[in-house]
Amino acid sequence: MADYFTHFSCVLDVGSPEKAISALDLLDRLHLEEDGADDPEYAGFTLAQQDGPDSSVLWFHEVDGQGDVEAVIRFVLRLADDLDLTGLWGFEYALTCSRPRLDAFGGGAHVIDLGARKSVGWTSSQEWLAAALNGEDAHA
């Protein structure tokens, strides 16, 4: 049996240590609200201040290869709204597998407009490769 993994590690500077602490508190509150839920919306990642309690930089990463890219996006959009964040932010992720399997390896990236509170672009290496092999525009 093969095990499938989603890996990511990325940072977001929220502007001040106070905002970073607010972000950590928000995630704790959301986890408490979801406690016992069959399909929690904010699971699949962990969050910490990258350089300790005086840091404005949040470090997101998956836990044991079981990352949830969509949960990170949902949380960052919620965080942008709560903390009035602006600018573009993005991150990459990797898809891996414990055994050789077709379509089990790849990855992608997402870009979010924090001020507009929306995802503005993404790419998947599997979809890009399929498009390129079919002679489609692989730069889109």
mmCIF file with all atom_site columns, C-alpha atoms in Angstrom:
data_model
loop_
_atom_site.group_PDB
_atom_site.id
_atom_site.type_symbol
_atom_site.label_atom_id
_atom_site.label_alt_id
_atom_site.label_comp_id
_atom_site.label_asym_id
_atom_site.label_entity_id
_atom_site.label_seq_id
_atom_site.pdbx_PDB_ins_code
_atom_site.Cartn_x
_atom_site.Cartn_y
_atom_site.Cartn_z
_atom_site.occupancy
_atom_site.B_iso_or_equiv
_atom_site.pdbx_formal_charge
_atom_site.auth_seq_id
_atom_site.auth_comp_id
_atom_site.auth_asym_id
_atom_site.auth_atom_id
_atom_site.pdbx_PDB_model_num
ATOM 1   C CA . MET A 1 1   ? 0.000   0.000  0.000   1.00 0.00 ? 1   MET A CA 1
ATOM 2   C CA . ALA A 1 2   ? 1.263   3.452  -0.863  1.00 0.00 ? 2   ALA A CA 1
ATOM 3   C CA . ASP A 1 3   ? 1.066   6.500  1.355   1.00 0.00 ? 3   ASP A CA 1
ATOM 4   C CA . TYR A 1 4   ? 0.437   9.882  -0.281  1.00 0.00 ? 4   TYR A CA 1
ATOM 5   C CA . PHE A 1 5   ? 1.818   13.115 1.155   1.00 0.00 ? 5   PHE A CA 1
ATOM 6   C CA . THR A 1 6   ? 1.321   16.855 0.727   1.00 0.00 ? 6   THR A CA 1
ATOM 7   C CA . HIS A 1 7   ? 4.240   18.979 1.956   1.00 0.00 ? 7   HIS A CA 1
ATOM 8   C CA . PHE A 1 8   ? 4.609   22.736 2.353   1.00 0.00 ? 8   PHE A CA 1
ATOM 9   C CA . SER A 1 9   ? 6.487   25.233 4.467   1.00 0.00 ? 9   SER A CA 1
ATOM 10  C CA . CYS A 1 10  ? 5.915   28.943 3.965   1.00 0.00 ? 10  CYS A CA 1
ATOM 11  C CA . VAL A 1 11  ? 5.870   32.257 5.801   1.00 0.00 ? 11  VAL A CA 1
ATOM 12  C CA . LEU A 1 12  ? 3.579   35.284 5.951   1.00 0.00 ? 12  LEU A CA 1
ATOM 13  C CA . ASP A 1 13  ? 4.645   38.582 7.508   1.00 0.00 ? 13  ASP A CA 1
ATOM 14  C CA . VAL A 1 14  ? 1.564   40.103 9.141   1.00 0.00 ? 14  VAL A CA 1
ATOM 15  C CA . GLY A 1 15  ? 3.316   43.345 10.095  1.00 0.00 ? 15  GLY A CA 1
ATOM 16  C CA . SER A 1 16  ? 3.649   43.163 13.876  1.00 0.00 ? 16  SER A CA 1
ATOM 17  C CA . PRO A 1 17  ? 4.129   40.657 16.687  1.00 0.00 ? 17  PRO A CA 1
ATOM 18  C CA . GLU A 1 18  ? 0.697   41.640 18.025  1.00 0.00 ? 18  GLU A CA 1
ATOM 19  C CA . LYS A 1 19  ? -0.948  40.669 14.736  1.00 0.00 ? 19  LYS A CA 1
ATOM 20  C CA . ALA A 1 20  ? 1.001   37.410 14.714  1.00 0.00 ? 20  ALA A CA 1
ATOM 21  C CA . ILE A 1 21  ? -0.291  36.591 18.197  1.00 0.00 ? 21  ILE A CA 1
ATOM 22  C CA . SER A 1 22  ? -3.818  37.494 17.047  1.00 0.00 ? 22  SER A CA 1
ATOM 23  C CA . ALA A 1 23  ? -3.387  35.051 14.160  1.00 0.00 ? 23  ALA A CA 1
ATOM 24  C CA . LEU A 1 24  ? -2.348  32.263 16.517  1.00 0.00 ? 24  LEU A CA 1
ATOM 25  C CA . ASP A 1 25  ? -5.316  33.055 18.774  1.00 0.00 ? 25  ASP A CA 1
ATOM 26  C CA . LEU A 1 26  ? -7.670  33.018 15.779  1.00 0.00 ? 26  LEU A CA 1
ATOM 27  C CA . LEU A 1 27  ? -6.469  29.587 14.707  1.00 0.00 ? 27  LEU A CA 1
ATOM 28  C CA . ASP A 1 28  ? -6.877  28.279 18.272  1.00 0.00 ? 28  ASP A CA 1
ATOM 29  C CA . ARG A 1 29  ? -10.456 29.627 18.388  1.00 0.00 ? 29  ARG A CA 1
ATOM 30  C CA . LEU A 1 30  ? -11.286 28.091 15.013  1.00 0.00 ? 30  LEU A CA 1
ATOM 31  C CA . HIS A 1 31  ? -9.892  24.730 16.131  1.00 0.00 ? 31  HIS A CA 1
ATOM 32  C CA . LEU A 1 32  ? -12.023 24.870 19.294  1.00 0.00 ? 32  LEU A CA 1
ATOM 33  C CA . GLU A 1 33  ? -15.129 25.639 17.222  1.00 0.00 ? 33  GLU A CA 1
ATOM 34  C CA . GLU A 1 34  ? -14.368 22.677 14.960  1.00 0.00 ? 34  GLU A CA 1
ATOM 35  C CA . ASP A 1 35  ? -13.520 20.247 17.748  1.00 0.00 ? 35  ASP A CA 1
ATOM 36  C CA . GLY A 1 36  ? -15.040 16.901 16.852  1.00 0.00 ? 36  GLY A CA 1
ATOM 37  C CA . ALA A 1 37  ? -16.093 17.963 13.351  1.00 0.00 ? 37  ALA A CA 1
ATOM 38  C CA . ASP A 1 38  ? -15.958 15.229 10.719  1.00 0.00 ? 38  ASP A CA 1
ATOM 39  C CA . ASP A 1 39  ? -14.330 17.532 8.170   1.00 0.00 ? 39  ASP A CA 1
ATOM 40  C CA . PRO A 1 40  ? -12.577 20.434 9.930   1.00 0.00 ? 40  PRO A CA 1
ATOM 41  C CA . GLU A 1 41  ? -11.908 23.452 7.703   1.00 0.00 ? 41  GLU A CA 1
ATOM 42  C CA . TYR A 1 42  ? -8.693  24.567 9.385   1.00 0.00 ? 42  TYR A CA 1
ATOM 43  C CA . ALA A 1 43  ? -6.793  21.297 9.880   1.00 0.00 ? 43  ALA A CA 1
ATOM 44  C CA . GLY A 1 44  ? -3.832  20.022 7.907   1.00 0.00 ? 44  GLY A CA 1
ATOM 45  C CA . PHE A 1 45  ? -1.303  22.647 8.923   1.00 0.00 ? 45  PHE A CA 1
ATOM 46  C CA . THR A 1 46  ? 0.358   24.113 11.951  1.00 0.00 ? 46  THR A CA 1
ATOM 47  C CA . LEU A 1 47  ? 1.237   27.727 12.649  1.00 0.00 ? 47  LEU A CA 1
ATOM 48  C CA . ALA A 1 48  ? 3.947   29.411 14.733  1.00 0.00 ? 48  ALA A CA 1
ATOM 49  C CA . GLN A 1 49  ? 5.802   32.699 14.955  1.00 0.00 ? 49  GLN A CA 1
ATOM 50  C CA . GLN A 1 50  ? 8.884   31.999 12.882  1.00 0.00 ? 50  GLN A CA 1
ATOM 51  C CA . ASP A 1 51  ? 11.482  33.631 15.107  1.00 0.00 ? 51  ASP A CA 1
ATOM 52  C CA . GLY A 1 52  ? 9.776   33.529 18.492  1.00 0.00 ? 52  GLY A CA 1
ATOM 53  C CA . PRO A 1 53  ? 7.335   35.778 20.344  1.00 0.00 ? 53  PRO A CA 1
ATOM 54  C CA . ASP A 1 54  ? 8.732   39.068 19.017  1.00 0.00 ? 54  ASP A CA 1
ATOM 55  C CA . SER A 1 55  ? 8.285   38.044 15.378  1.00 0.00 ? 55  SER A CA 1
ATOM 56  C CA . SER A 1 56  ? 5.685   39.345 12.943  1.00 0.00 ? 56  SER A CA 1
ATOM 57  C CA . VAL A 1 57  ? 6.348   36.413 10.620  1.00 0.00 ? 57  VAL A CA 1
ATOM 58  C CA . LEU A 1 58  ? 4.029   33.418 10.713  1.00 0.00 ? 58  LEU A CA 1
ATOM 59  C CA . TRP A 1 59  ? 5.365   30.027 9.679   1.00 0.00 ? 59  TRP A CA 1
ATOM 60  C CA . PHE A 1 60  ? 2.869   27.610 8.131   1.00 0.00 ? 60  PHE A CA 1
ATOM 61  C CA . HIS A 1 61  ? 3.767   23.991 7.529   1.00 0.00 ? 61  HIS A CA 1
ATOM 62  C CA . GLU A 1 62  ? 2.121   20.640 7.166   1.00 0.00 ? 62  GLU A CA 1
ATOM 63  C CA . VAL A 1 63  ? 2.219   18.003 9.874   1.00 0.00 ? 63  VAL A CA 1
ATOM 64  C CA . ASP A 1 64  ? 3.694   14.587 9.029   1.00 0.00 ? 64  ASP A CA 1
ATOM 65  C CA . GLY A 1 65  ? 3.130   15.081 5.300   1.00 0.00 ? 65  GLY A CA 1
ATOM 66  C CA . GLN A 1 66  ? -0.620  15.418 5.722   1.00 0.00 ? 66  GLN A CA 1
ATOM 67  C CA . GLY A 1 67  ? -0.941  19.013 4.557   1.00 0.00 ? 67  GLY A CA 1
ATOM 68  C CA . ASP A 1 68  ? -4.176  20.628 3.449   1.00 0.00 ? 68  ASP A CA 1
ATOM 69  C CA . VAL A 1 69  ? -3.462  23.346 0.898   1.00 0.00 ? 69  VAL A CA 1
ATOM 70  C CA . GLU A 1 70  ? -7.092  24.487 0.797   1.00 0.00 ? 70  GLU A CA 1
ATOM 71  C CA . ALA A 1 71  ? -7.170  24.874 4.594   1.00 0.00 ? 71  ALA A CA 1
ATOM 72  C CA . VAL A 1 72  ? -4.152  27.193 4.439   1.00 0.00 ? 72  VAL A CA 1
ATOM 73  C CA . ILE A 1 73  ? -5.867  29.288 1.765   1.00 0.00 ? 73  ILE A CA 1
ATOM 74  C CA . ARG A 1 74  ? -9.115  29.471 3.792   1.00 0.00 ? 74  ARG A CA 1
ATOM 75  C CA . PHE A 1 75  ? -7.222  30.507 6.908   1.00 0.00 ? 75  PHE A CA 1
ATOM 76  C CA . VAL A 1 76  ? -5.069  33.124 5.170   1.00 0.00 ? 76  VAL A CA 1
ATOM 77  C CA . LEU A 1 77  ? -8.158  34.673 3.553   1.00 0.00 ? 77  LEU A CA 1
ATOM 78  C CA . ARG A 1 78  ? -9.882  34.761 6.946   1.00 0.00 ? 78  ARG A CA 1
ATOM 79  C CA . LEU A 1 79  ? -6.725  36.200 8.512   1.00 0.00 ? 79  LEU A CA 1
ATOM 80  C CA . ALA A 1 80  ? -6.460  38.878 5.810   1.00 0.00 ? 80  ALA A CA 1
ATOM 81  C CA . ASP A 1 81  ? -9.987  39.964 6.645   1.00 0.00 ? 81  ASP A CA 1
ATOM 82  C CA . ASP A 1 82  ? -9.493  39.914 10.420  1.00 0.00 ? 82  ASP A CA 1
ATOM 83  C CA . LEU A 1 83  ? -6.111  41.709 10.367  1.00 0.00 ? 83  LEU A CA 1
ATOM 84  C CA . ASP A 1 84  ? -6.771  43.910 7.309   1.00 0.00 ? 84  ASP A CA 1
ATOM 85  C CA . LEU A 1 85  ? -3.779  42.517 5.412   1.00 0.00 ? 85  LEU A CA 1
ATOM 86  C CA . THR A 1 86  ? -2.916  43.755 1.913   1.00 0.00 ? 86  THR A CA 1
ATOM 87  C CA . GLY A 1 87  ? -0.551  42.793 -0.881  1.00 0.00 ? 87  GLY A CA 1
ATOM 88  C CA . LEU A 1 88  ? 0.135   39.541 -2.670  1.00 0.00 ? 88  LEU A CA 1
ATOM 89  C CA . TRP A 1 89  ? 1.133   36.358 -0.888  1.00 0.00 ? 89  TRP A CA 1
ATOM 90  C CA . GLY A 1 90  ? 1.756   32.877 -2.147  1.00 0.00 ? 90  GLY A CA 1
ATOM 91  C CA . PHE A 1 91  ? 3.196   29.489 -1.412  1.00 0.00 ? 91  PHE A CA 1
ATOM 92  C CA . GLU A 1 92  ? 4.255   26.247 -3.057  1.00 0.00 ? 92  GLU A CA 1
ATOM 93  C CA . TYR A 1 93  ? 3.436   22.684 -2.145  1.00 0.00 ? 93  TYR A CA 1
ATOM 94  C CA . ALA A 1 94  ? 4.775   19.265 -3.091  1.00 0.00 ? 94  ALA A CA 1
ATOM 95  C CA . LEU A 1 95  ? 2.887   16.033 -3.666  1.00 0.00 ? 95  LEU A CA 1
ATOM 96  C CA . THR A 1 96  ? 4.849   12.872 -2.943  1.00 0.00 ? 96  THR A CA 1
ATOM 97  C CA . CYS A 1 97  ? 4.267   9.187  -2.399  1.00 0.00 ? 97  CYS A CA 1
ATOM 98  C CA . SER A 1 98  ? 5.964   6.449  -0.391  1.00 0.00 ? 98  SER A CA 1
ATOM 99  C CA . ARG A 1 99  ? 6.069   4.180  -3.473  1.00 0.00 ? 99  ARG A CA 1
ATOM 100 C CA . PRO A 1 100 ? 6.395   4.734  -7.191  1.00 0.00 ? 100 PRO A CA 1
ATOM 101 C CA . ARG A 1 101 ? 2.917   5.463  -8.533  1.00 0.00 ? 101 ARG A CA 1
ATOM 102 C CA . LEU A 1 102 ? 1.771   7.212  -11.679 1.00 0.00 ? 102 LEU A CA 1
ATOM 103 C CA . ASP A 1 103 ? 0.247   10.633 -10.997 1.00 0.00 ? 103 ASP A CA 1
ATOM 104 C CA . ALA A 1 104 ? 1.463   10.525 -7.369  1.00 0.00 ? 104 ALA A CA 1
ATOM 105 C CA . PHE A 1 105 ? 4.192   13.158 -7.641  1.00 0.00 ? 105 PHE A CA 1
ATOM 106 C CA . GLY A 1 106 ? 3.950   16.821 -8.459  1.00 0.00 ? 106 GLY A CA 1
ATOM 107 C CA . GLY A 1 107 ? 2.998   20.011 -6.789  1.00 0.00 ? 107 GLY A CA 1
ATOM 108 C CA . GLY A 1 108 ? 1.812   23.484 -7.382  1.00 0.00 ? 108 GLY A CA 1
ATOM 109 C CA . ALA A 1 109 ? 1.574   27.032 -6.131  1.00 0.00 ? 109 ALA A CA 1
ATOM 110 C CA . HIS A 1 110 ? -1.128  29.519 -5.139  1.00 0.00 ? 110 HIS A CA 1
ATOM 111 C CA . VAL A 1 111 ? -1.159  33.323 -5.129  1.00 0.00 ? 111 VAL A CA 1
ATOM 112 C CA . ILE A 1 112 ? -3.602  35.270 -2.965  1.00 0.00 ? 112 ILE A CA 1
ATOM 113 C CA . ASP A 1 113 ? -4.456  38.972 -3.119  1.00 0.00 ? 113 ASP A CA 1
ATOM 114 C CA . LEU A 1 114 ? -4.771  39.680 0.592   1.00 0.00 ? 114 LEU A CA 1
ATOM 115 C CA . GLY A 1 115 ? -6.436  43.082 0.107   1.00 0.00 ? 115 GLY A CA 1
ATOM 116 C CA . ALA A 1 116 ? -9.048  41.745 -2.315  1.00 0.00 ? 116 ALA A CA 1
ATOM 117 C CA . ARG A 1 117 ? -9.471  38.647 -0.117  1.00 0.00 ? 117 ARG A CA 1
ATOM 118 C CA . LYS A 1 118 ? -9.301  36.224 -3.031  1.00 0.00 ? 118 LYS A CA 1
ATOM 119 C CA . SER A 1 119 ? -7.112  33.698 -4.768  1.00 0.00 ? 119 SER A CA 1
ATOM 120 C CA . VAL A 1 120 ? -5.776  35.248 -7.960  1.00 0.00 ? 120 VAL A CA 1
ATOM 121 C CA . GLY A 1 121 ? -3.853  32.367 -9.461  1.00 0.00 ? 121 GLY A CA 1
ATOM 122 C CA . TRP A 1 122 ? -2.588  28.864 -9.082  1.00 0.00 ? 122 TRP A CA 1
ATOM 123 C CA . THR A 1 123 ? -0.729  26.241 -10.988 1.00 0.00 ? 123 THR A CA 1
ATOM 124 C CA . SER A 1 124 ? -0.421  22.482 -10.810 1.00 0.00 ? 124 SER A CA 1
ATOM 125 C CA . SER A 1 125 ? 2.632   20.753 -12.228 1.00 0.00 ? 125 SER A CA 1
ATOM 126 C CA . GLN A 1 126 ? 0.506   17.754 -13.305 1.00 0.00 ? 126 GLN A CA 1
ATOM 127 C CA . GLU A 1 127 ? -1.942  19.948 -15.219 1.00 0.00 ? 127 GLU A CA 1
ATOM 128 C CA . TRP A 1 128 ? 0.876   22.015 -16.713 1.00 0.00 ? 128 TRP A CA 1
ATOM 129 C CA . LEU A 1 129 ? 2.645   18.869 -17.926 1.00 0.00 ? 129 LEU A CA 1
ATOM 130 C CA . ALA A 1 130 ? -0.524  17.418 -19.442 1.00 0.00 ? 130 ALA A CA 1
ATOM 131 C CA . ALA A 1 131 ? -1.235  20.695 -21.267 1.00 0.00 ? 131 ALA A CA 1
ATOM 132 C CA . ALA A 1 132 ? 2.345   20.971 -22.534 1.00 0.00 ? 132 ALA A CA 1
ATOM 133 C CA . LEU A 1 133 ? 2.316   17.378 -23.821 1.00 0.00 ? 133 LEU A CA 1
ATOM 134 C CA . ASN A 1 134 ? -0.972  18.057 -25.618 1.00 0.00 ? 134 ASN A CA 1
ATOM 135 C CA . GLY A 1 135 ? 0.473   21.109 -27.335 1.00 0.00 ? 135 GLY A CA 1
ATOM 136 C CA . GLU A 1 136 ? -1.653  23.523 -25.335 1.00 0.00 ? 136 GLU A CA 1
ATOM 137 C CA . ASP A 1 137 ? -0.426  26.832 -23.935 1.00 0.00 ? 137 ASP A CA 1
ATOM 138 C CA . ALA A 1 138 ? 1.535   25.651 -20.916 1.00 0.00 ? 138 ALA A CA 1
ATOM 139 C CA . HIS A 1 139 ? 2.282   29.188 -19.694 1.00 0.00 ? 139 HIS A CA 1
ATOM 140 C CA . ALA A 1 140 ? -1.285  29.920 -18.571 1.00 0.00 ? 140 ALA A CA 1
#
